[in-house]
CSV table of C-alpha atoms in Angstrom, one decimal:
chain,number,residue,atom,x,y,z
A,1,UNK,CA,108.3,109.4,121.7
A,2,UNK,CA,108.2,113.2,122.0
A,3,UNK,CA,106.4,115.3,119.5
A,4,UNK,CA,107.6,118.9,119.9
A,5,UNK,CA,105.8,121.8,118.3
A,6,UNK,CA,109.2,122.9,116.8
A,7,UNK,CA,108.9,119.9,114.4
A,8,UNK,CA,105.3,120.5,113.5
A,9,UNK,CA,106.3,121.9,110.0
A,10,UNK,CA,107.9,118.6,109.2
A,11,UNK,CA,105.1,116.6,110.5
A,12,UNK,CA,102.5,118.7,108.5
A,13,UNK,CA,104.4,118.1,105.4
A,14,UNK,CA,104.7,114.5,105.9
A,15,UNK,CA,101.0,114.1,106.6
A,16,UNK,CA,99.9,116.2,103.5
A,17,UNK,CA,102.3,114.1,101.4
A,18,UNK,CA,101.3,110.8,102.7
A,19,UNK,CA,97.5,111.3,102.4
A,20,UNK,CA,97.7,113.6,99.4
A,21,UNK,CA,96.1,116.5,101.0
A,22,UNK,CA,96.3,120.2,100.1
A,23,UNK,CA,97.0,122.9,102.6
A,24,UNK,CA,93.5,124.0,102.6
A,25,UNK,CA,92.2,120.5,103.4
A,26,UNK,CA,94.7,119.8,106.2
A,27,UNK,CA,94.1,123.3,107.6
A,28,UNK,CA,90.3,122.5,107.7
A,29,UNK,CA,91.1,119.3,109.7
A,30,UNK,CA,93.4,121.0,112.1
A,31,UNK,CA,91.0,123.9,112.6
A,32,UNK,CA,93.4,126.6,111.4
A,33,UNK,CA,93.7,128.8,108.5
A,34,UNK,CA,95.5,127.8,105.3
A,35,UNK,CA,97.7,130.8,105.8
A,36,UNK,CA,98.9,129.9,109.2
A,37,UNK,CA,99.5,126.3,108.0
A,38,UNK,CA,101.6,127.7,105.1
A,39,UNK,CA,103.7,129.7,107.7
A,40,UNK,CA,104.0,126.5,109.8
A,41,UNK,CA,105.3,124.5,106.9
A,42,UNK,CA,107.7,127.3,105.9
A,43,UNK,CA,109.1,127.3,109.5
A,44,UNK,CA,107.9,130.7,110.4
A,45,UNK,CA,105.3,129.6,112.9
A,46,UNK,CA,104.6,126.6,115.3
A,47,UNK,CA,101.2,125.0,115.3
A,48,UNK,CA,98.9,125.9,118.1
A,49,UNK,CA,98.5,123.1,120.7
A,50,UNK,CA,94.9,122.5,119.7
A,51,UNK,CA,96.0,122.1,116.1
A,52,UNK,CA,98.8,119.6,117.0
A,53,UNK,CA,96.3,117.6,119.0
A,54,UNK,CA,94.4,117.3,115.8
A,55,UNK,CA,97.5,116.6,113.8
A,56,UNK,CA,98.1,113.6,116.2
A,57,UNK,CA,94.8,112.1,115.0
A,58,UNK,CA,96.3,111.7,111.5
A,59,UNK,CA,99.8,110.9,112.6
A,60,UNK,CA,98.4,107.7,114.2
A,61,UNK,CA,97.5,106.4,110.7
A,62,UNK,CA,101.0,107.1,109.2
A,63,UNK,CA,103.0,104.0,108.5
A,64,UNK,CA,105.4,102.6,111.1
A,65,UNK,CA,107.6,103.5,112.8
A,66,UNK,CA,105.7,106.6,113.6
A,67,UNK,CA,102.2,105.4,113.2
A,68,UNK,CA,100.1,102.3,112.7
A,69,UNK,CA,98.7,102.9,109.3
A,70,UNK,CA,99.6,100.9,106.1
A,71,UNK,CA,102.6,102.0,104.0
A,72,UNK,CA,101.6,103.6,100.8
A,73,UNK,CA,101.9,101.4,97.6
A,74,UNK,CA,103.8,102.5,94.6
A,75,UNK,CA,101.5,104.4,92.2
A,76,UNK,CA,102.3,104.1,88.6
A,77,UNK,CA,101.8,107.3,85.6
A,78,UNK,CA,101.5,121.9,57.1
A,79,UNK,CA,98.8,122.9,54.6
A,80,UNK,CA,99.6,124.2,51.2
A,81,UNK,CA,97.8,127.3,50.0
A,82,UNK,CA,95.1,126.8,47.2
A,83,UNK,CA,95.9,128.6,44.0
A,84,UNK,CA,92.7,130.6,44.0
A,85,UNK,CA,91.8,133.0,46.7
A,86,UNK,CA,89.4,131.3,49.1
A,87,UNK,CA,86.1,132.5,50.4
A,88,UNK,CA,86.7,134.7,53.3
A,89,UNK,CA,83.4,133.7,55.2
A,90,UNK,CA,84.2,130.0,54.9
A,91,UNK,CA,87.8,130.8,56.3
A,92,UNK,CA,86.4,132.9,59.2
A,93,UNK,CA,83.9,130.2,60.2
A,94,UNK,CA,86.5,127.4,60.1
A,95,UNK,CA,88.8,129.6,62.1
A,96,UNK,CA,86.1,130.0,64.9
A,97,UNK,CA,85.7,126.2,64.9
A,98,UNK,CA,89.4,125.7,65.2
A,99,UNK,CA,89.8,128.3,67.9
A,100,UNK,CA,87.0,126.6,69.9
A,101,UNK,CA,88.7,123.1,69.4
A,102,UNK,CA,92.0,124.5,70.7
A,103,UNK,CA,90.3,126.1,73.8
A,104,UNK,CA,88.6,122.8,74.5
A,105,UNK,CA,91.6,120.6,74.3
A,106,UNK,CA,93.8,123.1,76.4
A,107,UNK,CA,91.1,123.1,79.0
A,108,UNK,CA,90.9,119.2,79.1
A,109,UNK,CA,94.7,119.0,79.3
A,110,UNK,CA,94.6,121.3,82.2
A,111,UNK,CA,91.7,120.0,84.0
A,112,UNK,CA,92.6,116.3,83.5
A,113,UNK,CA,96.4,116.7,83.5
A,114,UNK,CA,96.7,115.8,87.0
A,115,UNK,CA,99.3,113.0,87.5
A,116,UNK,CA,97.9,109.5,87.6
A,117,UNK,CA,100.0,108.8,90.7
A,118,UNK,CA,98.5,111.7,92.7
A,119,UNK,CA,95.0,110.8,91.7
A,120,UNK,CA,95.5,107.0,92.7
A,121,UNK,CA,97.1,108.1,96.1
A,122,UNK,CA,94.1,110.4,96.9
A,123,UNK,CA,91.7,107.4,96.4
A,124,UNK,CA,93.9,105.1,98.4
A,125,UNK,CA,94.2,107.7,101.2
A,126,UNK,CA,90.4,108.1,101.5
A,127,UNK,CA,90.3,104.3,102.2
A,128,UNK,CA,92.8,104.5,104.8
A,129,UNK,CA,91.3,107.6,106.6
A,130,UNK,CA,87.7,106.2,106.2
A,131,UNK,CA,88.8,103.3,108.6
A,132,UNK,CA,91.4,105.2,110.6
A,133,UNK,CA,89.2,108.3,111.6
A,134,UNK,CA,86.2,106.0,112.5
A,135,UNK,CA,88.4,104.2,115.0
A,136,UNK,CA,87.8,105.2,118.6
A,137,UNK,CA,89.8,102.5,120.3
A,138,UNK,CA,93.3,103.5,121.7
A,139,UNK,CA,96.4,102.0,120.0
A,140,UNK,CA,98.4,99.3,121.7
A,141,UNK,CA,102.0,100.4,121.0
A,142,UNK,CA,103.2,102.4,124.0
A,143,UNK,CA,104.6,105.4,121.8
A,144,UNK,CA,101.5,105.5,119.8
A,145,UNK,CA,99.3,105.3,123.1
A,146,UNK,CA,101.1,108.3,124.5
A,147,UNK,CA,100.6,110.3,121.3
A,148,UNK,CA,96.9,109.1,121.2
A,149,UNK,CA,96.3,110.4,124.8
A,150,UNK,CA,97.2,113.9,123.4
A,151,UNK,CA,95.3,113.7,120.2
A,152,UNK,CA,91.9,115.3,120.0
A,153,UNK,CA,89.7,113.2,117.6
A,154,UNK,CA,86.3,114.6,116.7
A,155,UNK,CA,84.5,111.7,115.0
A,156,UNK,CA,81.5,113.5,113.5
A,157,UNK,CA,83.5,116.4,112.3
A,158,UNK,CA,86.2,114.2,111.1
A,159,UNK,CA,83.9,112.1,108.9
A,160,UNK,CA,82.2,115.2,107.6
A,161,UNK,CA,85.7,116.4,106.6
A,162,UNK,CA,86.4,113.2,105.1
A,163,UNK,CA,83.1,113.1,103.1
A,164,UNK,CA,84.0,116.5,101.5
A,165,UNK,CA,87.3,115.1,100.5
A,166,UNK,CA,85.6,112.1,99.0
A,167,UNK,CA,83.1,114.3,97.0
A,168,UNK,CA,86.0,116.3,95.8
A,169,UNK,CA,87.8,113.1,94.6
A,170,UNK,CA,84.5,111.9,93.0
A,171,UNK,CA,83.8,115.0,91.1
A,172,UNK,CA,87.4,115.4,89.9
A,173,UNK,CA,87.9,114.1,86.4
A,174,UNK,CA,89.9,111.2,85.9
A,175,UNK,CA,93.6,111.9,84.8
A,176,UNK,CA,94.5,111.4,81.2
A,177,UNK,CA,96.6,108.4,80.5
A,178,UNK,CA,100.1,108.9,78.8
A,179,UNK,CA,98.4,107.9,75.5
A,180,UNK,CA,95.5,110.2,75.9
A,181,UNK,CA,97.8,113.0,76.6
A,182,UNK,CA,100.0,112.3,73.6
A,183,UNK,CA,97.0,112.2,71.2
A,184,UNK,CA,95.4,115.3,72.6
A,185,UNK,CA,98.8,117.2,72.4
A,186,UNK,CA,99.4,116.0,68.9
A,187,UNK,CA,95.7,117.2,68.0
A,188,UNK,CA,96.5,120.4,69.6
A,189,UNK,CA,99.6,121.0,67.6
A,190,UNK,CA,97.7,120.3,64.4
A,191,UNK,CA,95.0,122.7,65.2
A,192,UNK,CA,97.4,125.4,66.2
A,193,UNK,CA,99.1,125.0,62.7
A,194,UNK,CA,95.9,125.0,61.0
A,195,UNK,CA,94.9,128.3,62.8
A,196,UNK,CA,98.2,129.7,61.7
A,197,UNK,CA,97.6,128.9,58.1
A,198,UNK,CA,94.0,130.2,58.3
A,199,UNK,CA,95.3,133.5,59.7
A,200,UNK,CA,97.7,133.6,56.6
A,201,UNK,CA,94.8,132.9,54.2
A,202,UNK,CA,92.5,135.4,55.8
A,203,UNK,CA,95.3,137.9,55.3
A,204,UNK,CA,95.4,137.1,51.6
A,205,UNK,CA,91.6,136.8,51.1
A,206,UNK,CA,89.7,139.7,49.8
A,207,UNK,CA,87.8,141.7,52.3
A,208,UNK,CA,84.0,141.9,51.9
A,209,UNK,CA,82.9,144.7,49.7
């Protein structure tokens, strides 16, 4: 099996997708900049030979027929105004509370809005790579053996890179379930409607003397 550098953009994209890696994470493993990897994936550049050697380390753990790793499993994913003019201070205080609650929910939806499938795939990929990158024995399949002879594994550096990935995964908040997202979205809409109503009431309430 021949691995030409002209195909490196396809190989990089396949590896990133399979192991749920960002461009920065794969670039760190390959020993190149994220900008160079972006140009490689866009077809504007080819991988340096040293980076291609590093890529072969991960390619070994892709599923057959290109590698000997496991195949990825399937990852499943309005108020009515009061008759009397209200107290302006109470309205202002309530609006501050509502605005803070809106900001909190939006932040949570953004921070925990990552798709469940991507989150699960990242944790699965860590298990595969933890075993794969610690392996120093050569593969038995002839095509993989030829690739492995070119590959340039750095066990200590590879495991450090993997530990950083694992830390990022551990620190990342768990994605919201579909029910949690729906409930938070419903609450967000209710709070935004309340904020609009409060703005209207504040416009009608008498200003402090």
